[in-house]
């Protein structure tokens, strides 16, 4: 077995910056460069805030410069080389890393964060199947394209009160669906 690798703090910093494609040789161009960067990063956090641009697009731009957004769509929707999941936050992750995320998906499908969510999900099993079938047949849809067929409404004191479609999508997004 090899000896432990010892790095100075400046060497470790350089390695971290280079590994994130923020310095060093530029990645390839086009979709191959995007794959190269994404393989290095493993996760792109999605943030709905759009001051300059969506965060995942800014991350790619900072590594690739100008890039074709259609390449990202190709990797996500046509090739399914990427998928969206709740990694540490809403994220785009590599499909080859699915086995890593699947353990969390299975754990979530068993524990489902709270008794309130578990009870609500159990009461809305038919609604859950409707949403899954609709998405399977239609592909990605915006939330407002999904009819609210919940048997029991989601109740909370916050902004999610009565937002049954959004609650269902959130729960399904975090778990393996069978």
C-alpha positions as CSV (number, residue, x, y, z in Angstrom):
1,X,0.0,0.0,0.0
2,X,1.3,3.5,-0.8
3,X,2.4,5.9,1.8
4,X,0.0,8.6,2.8
5,X,0.0,11.7,0.6
6,X,1.1,14.8,2.5
7,X,0.2,18.2,1.1
8,X,1.1,21.6,2.4
9,X,-1.8,24.0,3.0
10,X,-1.0,26.0,-0.2
11,X,-0.7,22.7,-2.2
12,X,-4.1,21.6,-0.9
13,X,-5.7,25.0,-1.8
14,X,-4.3,24.8,-5.3
15,X,-5.5,21.2,-5.7
16,X,-9.0,22.2,-4.5
17,X,-9.2,25.2,-6.9
18,X,-7.9,23.2,-9.8
19,X,-10.2,20.2,-9.1
20,X,-13.2,22.6,-9.3
21,X,-12.0,23.8,-12.7
22,X,-11.4,27.3,-11.5
23,X,-7.7,27.2,-12.5
24,X,-5.4,25.0,-14.6
25,X,-6.0,23.7,-18.1
26,X,-9.2,24.7,-19.6
27,X,-11.8,21.9,-20.2
28,X,-12.6,20.7,-23.7
29,X,-15.1,22.7,-25.7
30,X,-18.8,21.9,-26.3
31,X,-20.7,19.1,-24.7
32,X,-17.5,17.2,-24.0
33,X,-16.1,20.0,-21.9
34,X,-19.4,20.2,-20.0
35,X,-19.2,16.5,-19.3
36,X,-15.7,16.9,-18.1
37,X,-16.6,19.8,-15.7
38,X,-19.7,18.0,-14.4
39,X,-17.7,14.8,-13.8
40,X,-15.3,16.9,-11.7
41,X,-18.0,18.8,-9.8
42,X,-20.5,15.8,-9.4
43,X,-23.3,18.2,-8.3
44,X,-24.7,21.5,-9.5
45,X,-26.9,23.2,-6.9
46,X,-30.2,24.5,-8.3
47,X,-31.3,27.8,-6.9
48,X,-34.6,29.4,-8.1
49,X,-33.2,32.9,-7.5
50,X,-32.3,34.5,-10.8
51,X,-30.6,37.8,-10.2
52,X,-28.0,37.5,-12.9
53,X,-28.7,33.9,-14.0
54,X,-29.7,30.6,-12.4
55,X,-26.9,29.4,-10.1
56,X,-26.2,26.2,-12.0
57,X,-25.7,28.2,-15.2
58,X,-23.3,30.6,-13.4
59,X,-21.3,27.7,-12.1
60,X,-21.0,26.3,-15.7
61,X,-20.2,29.7,-17.2
62,X,-17.5,30.3,-14.6
63,X,-15.8,27.0,-15.7
64,X,-16.6,26.9,-19.4
65,X,-17.1,30.5,-20.4
66,X,-19.8,30.9,-23.1
67,X,-21.6,27.5,-23.5
68,X,-24.6,26.3,-25.3
69,X,-27.5,25.8,-22.9
70,X,-28.9,23.2,-25.2
71,X,-26.0,21.0,-24.3
72,X,-27.2,21.0,-20.7
73,X,-30.7,20.2,-21.8
74,X,-29.4,17.4,-23.9
75,X,-27.5,15.9,-21.0
76,X,-30.5,16.3,-18.7
77,X,-33.6,15.5,-20.8
78,X,-32.5,13.6,-24.0
79,X,-29.5,11.6,-22.9
80,X,-30.5,11.5,-19.2
81,X,-26.8,11.7,-18.3
82,X,-28.0,14.0,-15.5
83,X,-31.0,14.1,-13.2
84,X,-32.4,16.4,-10.6
85,X,-32.4,15.3,-7.0
86,X,-32.2,16.6,-3.5
87,X,-28.5,15.9,-2.9
88,X,-27.7,18.4,-0.1
89,X,-30.1,20.8,-1.6
90,X,-32.0,20.9,-4.9
91,X,-29.3,19.8,-7.4
92,X,-28.5,18.4,-10.8
93,X,-26.4,15.2,-10.3
94,X,-24.8,12.6,-12.6
95,X,-26.9,9.6,-13.4
96,X,-23.9,7.4,-12.9
97,X,-24.0,8.6,-9.3
98,X,-27.6,7.3,-8.9
99,X,-26.5,4.4,-6.6
100,X,-25.1,6.9,-4.2
101,X,-28.4,8.9,-4.1
102,X,-30.6,5.8,-4.2
103,X,-29.7,4.9,-0.6
104,X,-31.1,8.3,0.5
105,X,-34.1,7.9,-1.7
106,X,-34.9,4.6,-0.1
107,X,-34.4,5.9,3.4
108,X,-36.7,8.8,2.7
109,X,-39.4,6.6,1.2
110,X,-39.4,4.7,4.5
111,X,-39.0,7.5,7.0
112,X,-40.7,10.5,5.2
113,X,-39.5,13.3,7.5
114,X,-42.6,13.6,9.7
115,X,-45.8,11.8,10.9
116,X,-47.8,14.6,9.2
117,X,-46.2,13.9,5.8
118,X,-46.6,10.1,6.3
119,X,-50.3,10.4,7.2
120,X,-50.9,12.9,4.3
121,X,-49.1,10.6,1.9
122,X,-51.1,7.6,3.0
123,X,-54.4,9.5,2.6
124,X,-53.4,10.6,-0.9
125,X,-52.1,7.3,-2.3
126,X,-54.4,7.6,-5.3
127,X,-53.2,11.2,-5.9
128,X,-49.6,10.0,-5.7
129,X,-50.2,7.3,-8.4
130,X,-52.0,9.9,-10.6
131,X,-49.0,12.2,-10.4
132,X,-46.5,9.4,-11.1
133,X,-48.5,8.1,-14.1
134,X,-49.0,11.6,-15.5
135,X,-45.3,12.4,-15.3
136,X,-44.4,8.9,-16.8
137,X,-46.7,9.5,-19.7
138,X,-46.1,13.2,-20.3
139,X,-42.5,13.7,-19.2
140,X,-41.5,16.8,-17.2
141,X,-44.3,19.2,-16.5
142,X,-44.7,22.5,-14.5
143,X,-46.6,22.1,-11.2
144,X,-49.5,24.1,-12.5
145,X,-50.0,21.6,-15.3
146,X,-50.9,18.9,-12.7
147,X,-54.5,18.8,-11.5
148,X,-54.9,18.7,-7.7
149,X,-56.7,15.4,-7.1
150,X,-55.7,15.2,-3.4
151,X,-58.2,13.4,-1.1
152,X,-56.9,15.3,1.9
153,X,-55.4,18.8,1.6
154,X,-52.0,19.7,3.0
155,X,-52.4,21.9,6.1
156,X,-49.6,24.1,7.5
157,X,-49.2,27.5,9.0
158,X,-46.7,28.5,6.3
159,X,-46.6,29.1,2.6
160,X,-47.2,25.5,1.8
161,X,-50.7,25.4,3.2
162,X,-53.1,24.0,0.6
163,X,-50.3,23.5,-2.0
164,X,-51.1,19.9,-2.5
165,X,-49.4,19.4,-5.9
166,X,-46.2,21.1,-4.7
167,X,-46.1,18.9,-1.6
168,X,-46.6,15.7,-3.6
169,X,-43.9,16.7,-6.1
170,X,-41.5,17.5,-3.3
171,X,-42.1,14.1,-1.5
172,X,-41.9,12.2,-4.8
173,X,-38.7,14.0,-5.8
174,X,-36.9,12.9,-2.7
175,X,-37.8,9.2,-2.9
176,X,-37.7,6.2,-5.0
177,X,-41.1,5.6,-6.4
178,X,-42.4,2.1,-6.8
